[in-house]
Coordinates of C-alpha atoms (C1' of nucleotides) in Angstrom, one line a residue:
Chain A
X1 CA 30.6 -26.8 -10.8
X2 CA 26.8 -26.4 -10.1
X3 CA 25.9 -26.0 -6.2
X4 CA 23.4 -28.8 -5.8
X5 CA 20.7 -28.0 -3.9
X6 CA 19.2 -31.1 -1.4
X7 CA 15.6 -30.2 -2.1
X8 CA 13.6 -29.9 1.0
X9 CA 11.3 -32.4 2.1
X10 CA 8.1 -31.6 3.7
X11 CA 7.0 -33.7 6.4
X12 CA 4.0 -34.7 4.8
X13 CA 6.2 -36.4 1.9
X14 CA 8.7 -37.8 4.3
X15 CA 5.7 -39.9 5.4
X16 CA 4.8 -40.7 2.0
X17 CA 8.3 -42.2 1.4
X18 CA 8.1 -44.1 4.5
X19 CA 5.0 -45.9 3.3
X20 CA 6.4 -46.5 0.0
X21 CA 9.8 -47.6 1.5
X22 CA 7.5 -50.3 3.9
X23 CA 5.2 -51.2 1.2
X24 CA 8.0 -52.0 -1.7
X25 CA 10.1 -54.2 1.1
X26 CA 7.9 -56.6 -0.2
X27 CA 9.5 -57.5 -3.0
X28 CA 6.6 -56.2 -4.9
X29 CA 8.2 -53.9 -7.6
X30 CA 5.6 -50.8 -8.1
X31 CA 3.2 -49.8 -5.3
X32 CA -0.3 -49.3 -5.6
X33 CA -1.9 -45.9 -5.6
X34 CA -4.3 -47.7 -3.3
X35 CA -2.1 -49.6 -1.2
X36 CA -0.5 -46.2 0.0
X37 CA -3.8 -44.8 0.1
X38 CA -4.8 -47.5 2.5
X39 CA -1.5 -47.5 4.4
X40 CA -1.7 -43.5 5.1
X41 CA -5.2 -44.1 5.8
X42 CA -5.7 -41.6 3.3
X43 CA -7.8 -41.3 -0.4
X44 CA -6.7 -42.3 -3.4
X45 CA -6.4 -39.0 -5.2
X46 CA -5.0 -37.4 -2.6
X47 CA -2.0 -40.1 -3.0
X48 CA -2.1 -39.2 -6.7
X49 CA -1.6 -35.7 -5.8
X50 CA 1.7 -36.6 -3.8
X51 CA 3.3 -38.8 -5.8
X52 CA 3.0 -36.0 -8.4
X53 CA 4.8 -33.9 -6.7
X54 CA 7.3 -36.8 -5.5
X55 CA 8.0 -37.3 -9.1
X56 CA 8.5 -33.9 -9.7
X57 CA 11.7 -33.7 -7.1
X58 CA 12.7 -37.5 -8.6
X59 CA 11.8 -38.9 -5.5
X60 CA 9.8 -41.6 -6.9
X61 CA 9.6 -43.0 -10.6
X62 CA 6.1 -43.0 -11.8
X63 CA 4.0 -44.1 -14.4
X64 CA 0.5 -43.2 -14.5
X65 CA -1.4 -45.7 -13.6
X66 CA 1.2 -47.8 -12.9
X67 CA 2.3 -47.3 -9.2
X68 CA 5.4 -45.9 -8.1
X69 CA 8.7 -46.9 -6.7
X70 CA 11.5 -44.9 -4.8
X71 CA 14.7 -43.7 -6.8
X72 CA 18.3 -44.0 -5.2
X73 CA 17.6 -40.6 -3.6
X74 CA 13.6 -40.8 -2.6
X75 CA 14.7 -44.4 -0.9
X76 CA 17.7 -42.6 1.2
X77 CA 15.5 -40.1 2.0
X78 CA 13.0 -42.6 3.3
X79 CA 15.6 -44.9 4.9
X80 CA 16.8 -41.7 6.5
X81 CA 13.3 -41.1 8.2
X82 CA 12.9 -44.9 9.5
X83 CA 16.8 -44.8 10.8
X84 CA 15.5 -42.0 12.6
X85 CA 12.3 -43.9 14.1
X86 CA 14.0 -46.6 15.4
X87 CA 17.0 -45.0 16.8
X88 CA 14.4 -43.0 19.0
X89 CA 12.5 -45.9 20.3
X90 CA 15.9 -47.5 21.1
X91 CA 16.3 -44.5 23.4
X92 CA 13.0 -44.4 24.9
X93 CA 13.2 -48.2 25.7
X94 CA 16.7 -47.6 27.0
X95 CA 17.0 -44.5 28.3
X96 CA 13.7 -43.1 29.1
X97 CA 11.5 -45.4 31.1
X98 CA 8.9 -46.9 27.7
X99 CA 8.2 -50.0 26.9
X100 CA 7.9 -51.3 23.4
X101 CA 4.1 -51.0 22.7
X102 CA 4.5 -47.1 24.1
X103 CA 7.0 -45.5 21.7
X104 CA 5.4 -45.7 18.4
X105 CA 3.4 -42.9 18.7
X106 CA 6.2 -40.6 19.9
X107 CA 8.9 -42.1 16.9
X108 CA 6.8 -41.0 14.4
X109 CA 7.0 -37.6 15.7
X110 CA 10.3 -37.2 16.6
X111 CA 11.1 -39.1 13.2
X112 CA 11.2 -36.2 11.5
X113 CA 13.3 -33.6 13.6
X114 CA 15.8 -32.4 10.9
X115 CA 19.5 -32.4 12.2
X116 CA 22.3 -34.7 10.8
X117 CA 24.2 -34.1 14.4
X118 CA 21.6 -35.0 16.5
X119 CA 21.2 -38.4 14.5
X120 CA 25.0 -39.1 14.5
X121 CA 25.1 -38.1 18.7
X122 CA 21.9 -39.9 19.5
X123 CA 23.7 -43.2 17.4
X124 CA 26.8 -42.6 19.6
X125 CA 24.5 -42.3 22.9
X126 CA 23.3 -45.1 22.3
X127 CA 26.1 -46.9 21.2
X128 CA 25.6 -47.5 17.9
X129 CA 22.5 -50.1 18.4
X130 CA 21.9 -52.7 15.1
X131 CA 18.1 -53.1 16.0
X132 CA 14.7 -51.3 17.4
X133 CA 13.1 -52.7 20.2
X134 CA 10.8 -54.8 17.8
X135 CA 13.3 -56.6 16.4
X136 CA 13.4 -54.2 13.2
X137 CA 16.7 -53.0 12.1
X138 CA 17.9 -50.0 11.8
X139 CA 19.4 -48.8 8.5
X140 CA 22.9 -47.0 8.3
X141 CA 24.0 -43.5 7.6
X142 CA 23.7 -44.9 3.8
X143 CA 20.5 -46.5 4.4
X144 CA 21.9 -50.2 4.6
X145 CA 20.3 -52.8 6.7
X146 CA 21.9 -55.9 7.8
X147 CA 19.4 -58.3 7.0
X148 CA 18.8 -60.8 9.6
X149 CA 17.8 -64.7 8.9
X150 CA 14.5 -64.7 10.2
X151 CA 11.5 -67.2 10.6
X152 CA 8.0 -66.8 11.4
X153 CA 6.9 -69.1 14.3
X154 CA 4.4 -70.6 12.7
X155 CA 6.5 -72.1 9.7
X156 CA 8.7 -74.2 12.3
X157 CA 8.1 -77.8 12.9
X158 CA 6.8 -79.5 16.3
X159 CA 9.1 -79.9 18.9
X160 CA 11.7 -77.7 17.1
X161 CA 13.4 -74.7 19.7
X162 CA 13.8 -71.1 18.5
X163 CA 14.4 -67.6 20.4
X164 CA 12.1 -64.9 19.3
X165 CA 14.0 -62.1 17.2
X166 CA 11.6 -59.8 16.6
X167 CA 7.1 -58.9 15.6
X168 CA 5.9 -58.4 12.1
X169 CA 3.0 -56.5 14.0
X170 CA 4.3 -53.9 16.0
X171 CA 0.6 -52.6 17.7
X172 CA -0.2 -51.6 21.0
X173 CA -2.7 -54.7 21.2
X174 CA -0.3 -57.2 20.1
X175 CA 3.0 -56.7 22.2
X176 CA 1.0 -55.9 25.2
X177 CA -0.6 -59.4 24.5
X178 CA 3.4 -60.5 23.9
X179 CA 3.7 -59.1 27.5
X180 CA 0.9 -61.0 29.3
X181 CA 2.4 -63.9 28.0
X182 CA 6.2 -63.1 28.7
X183 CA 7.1 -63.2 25.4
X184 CA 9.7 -60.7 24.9
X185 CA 12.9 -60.2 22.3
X186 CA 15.6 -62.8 23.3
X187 CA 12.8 -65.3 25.0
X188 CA 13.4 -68.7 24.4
X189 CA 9.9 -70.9 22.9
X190 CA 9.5 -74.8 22.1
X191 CA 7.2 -76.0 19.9
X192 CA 5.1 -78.7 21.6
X193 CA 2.1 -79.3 19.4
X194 CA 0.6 -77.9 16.4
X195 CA -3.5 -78.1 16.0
X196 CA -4.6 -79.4 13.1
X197 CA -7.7 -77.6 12.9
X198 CA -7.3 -74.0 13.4
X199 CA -3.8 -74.3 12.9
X200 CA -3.0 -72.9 16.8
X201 CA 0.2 -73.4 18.5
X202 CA 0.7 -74.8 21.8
X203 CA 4.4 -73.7 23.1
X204 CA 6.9 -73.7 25.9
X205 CA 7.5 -70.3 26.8
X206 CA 10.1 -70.1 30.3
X207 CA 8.7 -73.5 31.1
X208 CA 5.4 -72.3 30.6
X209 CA 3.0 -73.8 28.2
X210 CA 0.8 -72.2 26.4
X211 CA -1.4 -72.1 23.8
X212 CA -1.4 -69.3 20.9
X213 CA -3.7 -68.5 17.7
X214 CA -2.4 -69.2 14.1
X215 CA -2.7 -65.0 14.1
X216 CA -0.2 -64.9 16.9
X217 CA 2.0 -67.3 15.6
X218 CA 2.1 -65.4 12.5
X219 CA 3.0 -62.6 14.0
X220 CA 6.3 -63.7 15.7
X221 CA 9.9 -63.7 14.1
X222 CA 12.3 -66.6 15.5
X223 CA 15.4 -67.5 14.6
X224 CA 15.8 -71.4 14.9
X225 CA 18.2 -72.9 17.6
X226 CA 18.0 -76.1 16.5
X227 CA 18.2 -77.4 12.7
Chain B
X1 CA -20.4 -33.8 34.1
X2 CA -18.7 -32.5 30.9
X3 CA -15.3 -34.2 29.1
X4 CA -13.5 -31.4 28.9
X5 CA -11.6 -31.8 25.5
X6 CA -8.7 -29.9 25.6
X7 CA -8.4 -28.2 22.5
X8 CA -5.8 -28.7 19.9
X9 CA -3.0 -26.6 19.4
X10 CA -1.2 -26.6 16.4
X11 CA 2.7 -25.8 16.1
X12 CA 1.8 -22.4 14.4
X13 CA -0.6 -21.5 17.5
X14 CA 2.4 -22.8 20.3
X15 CA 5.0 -20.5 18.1
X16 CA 3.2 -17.7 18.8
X17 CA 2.0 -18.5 22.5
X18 CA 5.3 -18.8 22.9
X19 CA 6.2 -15.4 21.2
X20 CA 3.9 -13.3 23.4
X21 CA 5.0 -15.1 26.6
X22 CA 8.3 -14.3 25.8
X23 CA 7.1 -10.6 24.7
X24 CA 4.6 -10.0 27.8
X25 CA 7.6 -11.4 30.4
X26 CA 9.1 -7.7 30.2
X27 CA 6.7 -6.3 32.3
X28 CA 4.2 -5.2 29.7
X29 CA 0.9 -5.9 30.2
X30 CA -0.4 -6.5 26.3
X31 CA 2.2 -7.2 23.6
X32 CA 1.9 -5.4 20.2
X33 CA 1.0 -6.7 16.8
X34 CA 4.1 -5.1 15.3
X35 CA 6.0 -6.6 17.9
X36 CA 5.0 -9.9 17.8
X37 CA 5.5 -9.9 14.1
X38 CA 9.1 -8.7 14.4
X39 CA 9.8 -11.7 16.5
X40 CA 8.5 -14.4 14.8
X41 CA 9.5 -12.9 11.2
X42 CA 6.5 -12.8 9.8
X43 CA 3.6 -10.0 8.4
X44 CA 1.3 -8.0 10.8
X45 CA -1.5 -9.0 8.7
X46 CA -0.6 -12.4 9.6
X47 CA -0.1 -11.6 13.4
X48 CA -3.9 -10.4 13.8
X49 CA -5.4 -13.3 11.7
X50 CA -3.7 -15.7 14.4
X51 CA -4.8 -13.7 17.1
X52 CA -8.2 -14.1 16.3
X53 CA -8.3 -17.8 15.9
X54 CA -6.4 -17.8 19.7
X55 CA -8.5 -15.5 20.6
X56 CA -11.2 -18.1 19.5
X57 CA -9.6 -20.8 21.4
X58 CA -9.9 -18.7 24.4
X59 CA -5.9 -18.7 24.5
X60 CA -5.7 -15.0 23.9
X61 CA -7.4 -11.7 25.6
X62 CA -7.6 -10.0 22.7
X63 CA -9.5 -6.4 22.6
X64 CA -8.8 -4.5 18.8
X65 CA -6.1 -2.4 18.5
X66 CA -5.4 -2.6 21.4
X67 CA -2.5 -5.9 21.8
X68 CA -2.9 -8.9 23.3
X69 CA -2.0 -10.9 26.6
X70 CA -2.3 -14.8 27.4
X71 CA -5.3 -16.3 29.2
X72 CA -4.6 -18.6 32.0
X73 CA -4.7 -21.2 29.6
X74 CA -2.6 -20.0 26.9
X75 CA 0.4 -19.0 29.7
X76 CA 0.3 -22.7 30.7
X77 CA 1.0 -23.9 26.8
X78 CA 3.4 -21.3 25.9
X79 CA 5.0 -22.3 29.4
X80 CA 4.8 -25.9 28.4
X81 CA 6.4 -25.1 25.2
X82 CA 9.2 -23.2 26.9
X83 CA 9.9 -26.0 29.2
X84 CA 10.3 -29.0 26.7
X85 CA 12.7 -26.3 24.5
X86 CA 15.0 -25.3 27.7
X87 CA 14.4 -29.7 28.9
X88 CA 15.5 -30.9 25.8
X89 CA 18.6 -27.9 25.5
X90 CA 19.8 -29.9 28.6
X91 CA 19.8 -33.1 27.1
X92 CA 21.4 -32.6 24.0
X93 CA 23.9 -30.5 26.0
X94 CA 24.7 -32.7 29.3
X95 CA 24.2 -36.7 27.1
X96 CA 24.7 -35.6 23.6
X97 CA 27.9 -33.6 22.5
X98 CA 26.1 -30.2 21.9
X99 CA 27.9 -27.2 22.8
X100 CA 25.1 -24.0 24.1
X101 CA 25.5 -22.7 20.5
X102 CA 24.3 -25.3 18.7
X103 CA 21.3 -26.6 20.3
X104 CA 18.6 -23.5 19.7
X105 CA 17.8 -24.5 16.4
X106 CA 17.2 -28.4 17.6
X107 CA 15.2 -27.2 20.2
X108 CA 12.9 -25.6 18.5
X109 CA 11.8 -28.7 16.8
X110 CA 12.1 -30.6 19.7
X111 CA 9.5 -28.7 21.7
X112 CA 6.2 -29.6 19.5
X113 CA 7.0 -33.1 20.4
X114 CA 3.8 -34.2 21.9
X115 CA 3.8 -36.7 25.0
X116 CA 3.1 -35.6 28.4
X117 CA 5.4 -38.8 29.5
X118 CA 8.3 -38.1 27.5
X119 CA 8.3 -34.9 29.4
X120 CA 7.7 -36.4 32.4
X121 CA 10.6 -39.5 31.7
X122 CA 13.1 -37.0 30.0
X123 CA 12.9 -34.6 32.9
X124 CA 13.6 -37.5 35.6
X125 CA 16.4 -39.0 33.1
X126 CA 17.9 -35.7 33.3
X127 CA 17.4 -35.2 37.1
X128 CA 15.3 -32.3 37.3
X129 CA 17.3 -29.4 36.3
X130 CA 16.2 -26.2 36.9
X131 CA 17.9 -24.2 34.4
X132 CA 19.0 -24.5 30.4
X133 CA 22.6 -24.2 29.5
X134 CA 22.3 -20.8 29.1
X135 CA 21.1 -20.0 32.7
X136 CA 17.2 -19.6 31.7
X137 CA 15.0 -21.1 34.2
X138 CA 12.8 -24.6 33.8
X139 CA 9.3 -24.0 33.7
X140 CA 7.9 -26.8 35.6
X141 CA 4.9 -28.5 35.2
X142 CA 2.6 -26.0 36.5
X143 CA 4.6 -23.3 34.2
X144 CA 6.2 -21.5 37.4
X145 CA 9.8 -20.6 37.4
X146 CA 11.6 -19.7 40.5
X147 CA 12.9 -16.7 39.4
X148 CA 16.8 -16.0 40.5
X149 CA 18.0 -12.6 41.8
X150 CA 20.8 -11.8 38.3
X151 CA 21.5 -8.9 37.2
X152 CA 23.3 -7.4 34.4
X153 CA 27.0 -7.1 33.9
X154 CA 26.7 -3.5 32.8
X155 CA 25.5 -3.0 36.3
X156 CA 28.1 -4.0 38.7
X157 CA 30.7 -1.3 40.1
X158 CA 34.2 -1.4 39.6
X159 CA 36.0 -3.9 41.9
X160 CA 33.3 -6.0 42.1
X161 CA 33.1 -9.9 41.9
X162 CA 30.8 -12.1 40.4
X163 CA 29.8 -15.3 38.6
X164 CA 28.2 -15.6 35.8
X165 CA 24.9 -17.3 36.1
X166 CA 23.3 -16.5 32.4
X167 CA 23.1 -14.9 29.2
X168 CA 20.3 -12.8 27.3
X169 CA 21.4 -13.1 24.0
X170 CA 21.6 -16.8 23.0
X171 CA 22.8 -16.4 19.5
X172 CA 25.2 -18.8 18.5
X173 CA 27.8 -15.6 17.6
X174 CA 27.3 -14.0 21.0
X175 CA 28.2 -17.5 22.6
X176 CA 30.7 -18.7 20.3
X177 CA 32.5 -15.0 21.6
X178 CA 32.1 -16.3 25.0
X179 CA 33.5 -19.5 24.7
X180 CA 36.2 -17.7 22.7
X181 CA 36.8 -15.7 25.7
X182 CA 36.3 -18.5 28.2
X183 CA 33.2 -17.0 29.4
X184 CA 30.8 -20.2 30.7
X185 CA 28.2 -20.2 33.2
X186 CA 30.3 -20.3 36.6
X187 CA 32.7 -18.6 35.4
X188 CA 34.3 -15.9 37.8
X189 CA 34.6 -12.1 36.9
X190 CA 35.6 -9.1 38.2
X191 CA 35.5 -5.7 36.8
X192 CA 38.5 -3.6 36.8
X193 CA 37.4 -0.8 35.2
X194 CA 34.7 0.6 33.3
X195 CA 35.6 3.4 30.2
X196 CA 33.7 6.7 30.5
X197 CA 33.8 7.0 26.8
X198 CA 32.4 3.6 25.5
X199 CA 31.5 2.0 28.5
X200 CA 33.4 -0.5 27.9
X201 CA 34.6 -3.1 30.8
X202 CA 37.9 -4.5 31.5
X203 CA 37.5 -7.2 33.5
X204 CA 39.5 -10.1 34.6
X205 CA 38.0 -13.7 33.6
X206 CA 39.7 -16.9 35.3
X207 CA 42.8 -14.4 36.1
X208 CA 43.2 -13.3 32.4
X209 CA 42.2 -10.0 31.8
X210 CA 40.2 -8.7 28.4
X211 CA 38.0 -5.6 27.6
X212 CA 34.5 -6.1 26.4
X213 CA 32.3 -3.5 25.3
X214 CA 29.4 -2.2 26.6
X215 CA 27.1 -4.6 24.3
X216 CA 28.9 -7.6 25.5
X217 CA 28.1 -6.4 29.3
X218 CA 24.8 -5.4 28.7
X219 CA 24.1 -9.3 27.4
X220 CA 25.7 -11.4 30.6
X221 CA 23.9 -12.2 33.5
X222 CA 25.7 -12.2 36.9
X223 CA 25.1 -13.3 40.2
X224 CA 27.3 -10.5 42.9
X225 CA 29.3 -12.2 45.2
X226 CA 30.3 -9.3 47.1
X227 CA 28.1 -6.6 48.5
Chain C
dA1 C1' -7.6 21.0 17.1
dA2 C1' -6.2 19.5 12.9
dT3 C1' -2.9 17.2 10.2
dT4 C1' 0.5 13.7 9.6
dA5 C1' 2.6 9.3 10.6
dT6 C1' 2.3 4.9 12.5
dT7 C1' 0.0 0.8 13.7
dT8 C1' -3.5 -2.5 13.1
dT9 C1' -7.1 -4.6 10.6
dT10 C1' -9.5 -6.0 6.4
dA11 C1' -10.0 -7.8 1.8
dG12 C1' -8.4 -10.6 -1.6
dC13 C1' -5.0 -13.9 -3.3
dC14 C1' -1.6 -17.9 -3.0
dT15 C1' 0.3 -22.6 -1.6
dT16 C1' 0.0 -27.1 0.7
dA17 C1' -2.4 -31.0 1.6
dT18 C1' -6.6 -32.7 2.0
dC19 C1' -11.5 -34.1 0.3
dT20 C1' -15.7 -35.6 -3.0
dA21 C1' -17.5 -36.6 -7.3
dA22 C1' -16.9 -37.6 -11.9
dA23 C1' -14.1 -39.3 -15.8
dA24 C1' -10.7 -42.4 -17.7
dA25 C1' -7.9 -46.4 -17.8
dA26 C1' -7.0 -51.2 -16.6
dA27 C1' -8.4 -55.6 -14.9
dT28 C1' -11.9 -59.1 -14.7
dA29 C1' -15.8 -61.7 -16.0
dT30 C1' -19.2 -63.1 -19.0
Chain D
dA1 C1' -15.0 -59.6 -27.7
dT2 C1' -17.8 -57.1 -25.0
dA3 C1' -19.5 -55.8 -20.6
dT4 C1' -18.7 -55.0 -15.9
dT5 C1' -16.0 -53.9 -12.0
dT6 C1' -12.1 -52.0 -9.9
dT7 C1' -8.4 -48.8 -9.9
dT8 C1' -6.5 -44.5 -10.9
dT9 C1' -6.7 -39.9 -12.3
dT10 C1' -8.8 -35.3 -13.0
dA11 C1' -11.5 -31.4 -11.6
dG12 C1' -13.2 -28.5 -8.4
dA13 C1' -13.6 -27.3 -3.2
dT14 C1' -12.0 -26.5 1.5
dA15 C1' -9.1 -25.2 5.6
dA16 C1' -4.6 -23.5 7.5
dG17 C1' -1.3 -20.2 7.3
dG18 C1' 0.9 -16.9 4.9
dC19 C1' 1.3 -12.6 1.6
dT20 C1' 0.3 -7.7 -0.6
dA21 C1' -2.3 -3.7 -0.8
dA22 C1' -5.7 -0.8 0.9
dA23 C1' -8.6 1.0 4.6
dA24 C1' -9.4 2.1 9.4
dA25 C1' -8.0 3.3 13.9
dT26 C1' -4.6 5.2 17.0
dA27 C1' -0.6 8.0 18.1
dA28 C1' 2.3 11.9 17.4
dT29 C1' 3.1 16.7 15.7
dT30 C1' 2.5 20.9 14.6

DNA sequence: AATTATTTTTAGCCTTATCTAAAAAAATAT
DNA sequence: ATATTTTTTTAGATAAGGCTAAAAATAATT
């Protein structure tokens, strides 16, 4: 019986894998050489070079010219690191005193500390949580995730009611704007009216009214109360 | 008036701040290429090609030939360094299931993390300790420890009483023999003889009475309880 | 004091991950 | 169908951190 060897991973193409994981959640089947390049802020041929070498340890399948996608074990390995990610900004929401447009920075560092028992404790500590603070879920030991029926706000009808469930932009900018507003996870928004024009949203948020951007609106994952 | 940019250090540099402060803290004024190298496993050639870039960095006094010793500056990153290693031993120890054995290797990862307010949040969330679970002292935020009066357990006279208050050899075999012989810091002791021969102690631990060899003594921290 | 041994430094090479510039392939437009 | 644009890959360079082997400096011995 041969002793398989789990190949080591180099931080640098854990975060290659995590692009690639976020990137090919789109449905699309094959990523772009340039889409990662943009999403690593990084150059093209310098993406070439990695997924090379990705290949090589059958991380990803690759056909020159012809973008990549993650095999069964380069998509564990990349579930692995974003499991990792949100667990961590569960406990710096939770535990330490962040809130959620602080901890994105720090996750992707502490994403890629290497120790299956600190996973499994932290999991336990924080008793076993299902999503991030952004709404995002968080993958199993198997790399599963429970996919949630979510809408973005701006697709619901007038005068429809919704909770929000969760951002598809997770910056600084944006959920400190979320803040201002007192739009958090779990916060309860009506439609009123919907703006012909520019397509901006004026909404009930607490029993305040308010008016929000089609970019906003965009931007916000609800799950409808009423149907 | 100048912005100060405080320079980047990378997790090579703060490994090897952290060796010399560790090296320079027995008394010795500059700490030895050769030595250096033995600690961190590496090649002498190596050593003095990172001693000039620290050097560069003004992290370093560094004279040829002659060994090196931290600057003011480079004492409060290798201190820094120190204290998120011993910060985070604590927390994987006291809120996750860690026993003292198993969380060197995590630590060392856990250090490089870069956030002053994770520091800041985890030390609060912790309550301020001042000591790691194996009786090493907190740097604080400044990099000053308040050193404790311990001494070694090699040292005490027979009849004497004592608790345990740390260890100097944290390998996970030295402390899994501890905890094999109910040996914790806390823990009471009291020598009942010493062997001319060997050296070796027998000594009476929570009323149960074992030998250990000199080694073992030399390696155990005390606090006297008796003069 | 001169010789030997040890320590430290230098010189040159390797790997990883990046870059720029140029070449090749694929996609798009005329 | 050919020409043009865009995308992707290749080739060659660079910086960080490490290595080996040789040279230089210091320490230890006779």
């Amino acid at each position: 019986m041969p002793i398989i060897l789990k190949s080591m991973v180099t931080l640098s193409e854990e975060n290659y894998l995590k692009a690639i994981y976020h990137l090919g959640k789109q449905g699309v089947n094959a990523v772009s050489t340039n889409a990662i390049a943009e999403k690593m802020d990084t150059k093209a041929s310098s993406v070439t070079d990695m997924i090379k070498k990705l290949a090589e340890k059958n991380l990803v399948n690759y056909i020159k010219y012809q973008g990549v996608s993650l095999t069964k074990e380069g998509r564990l390995t990349a579930a692995s690191v974003v499991r990792k990610h949100r667990l961590w900004e569960v406990f710096l929401v939770e535990k330490l005193q962040f809130s959620w447009d602080e901890v994105h920075e720090v996750a992707e560092q502490l994403e890629h500390i290497q120790s299956k028992k600190l996973v499994n404790e932290l999991d336990t500590f924080l008793e076993y949580p299902t999503h991030d603070p952004h709404g995002d879920p968080i993958p199993d030991k198997d790399g599963n995730i429970t996919k949630t029926d979510k809408i973005i706000l701006s697709q619901l009808q007038v005068n429809q009611r919704c909770m929000c469930v969760g951002v598809n932009d997770s910056s600084a900018d944006f959920l400190k704007y979320l803040d201002k507003h007192h739009i958090a996870l779990g916060t309860q928004i009506q439609i009123l009216s919907k703006e012909p024009f520019d397509e901006s949203l004026t909404i009930k948020v607490d029993d305040v009214v308010i008016n929000i951007s089609k970019v906003v609106a965009n931007n916000i994952y609800v799950k409808s109360q009423t149907l």
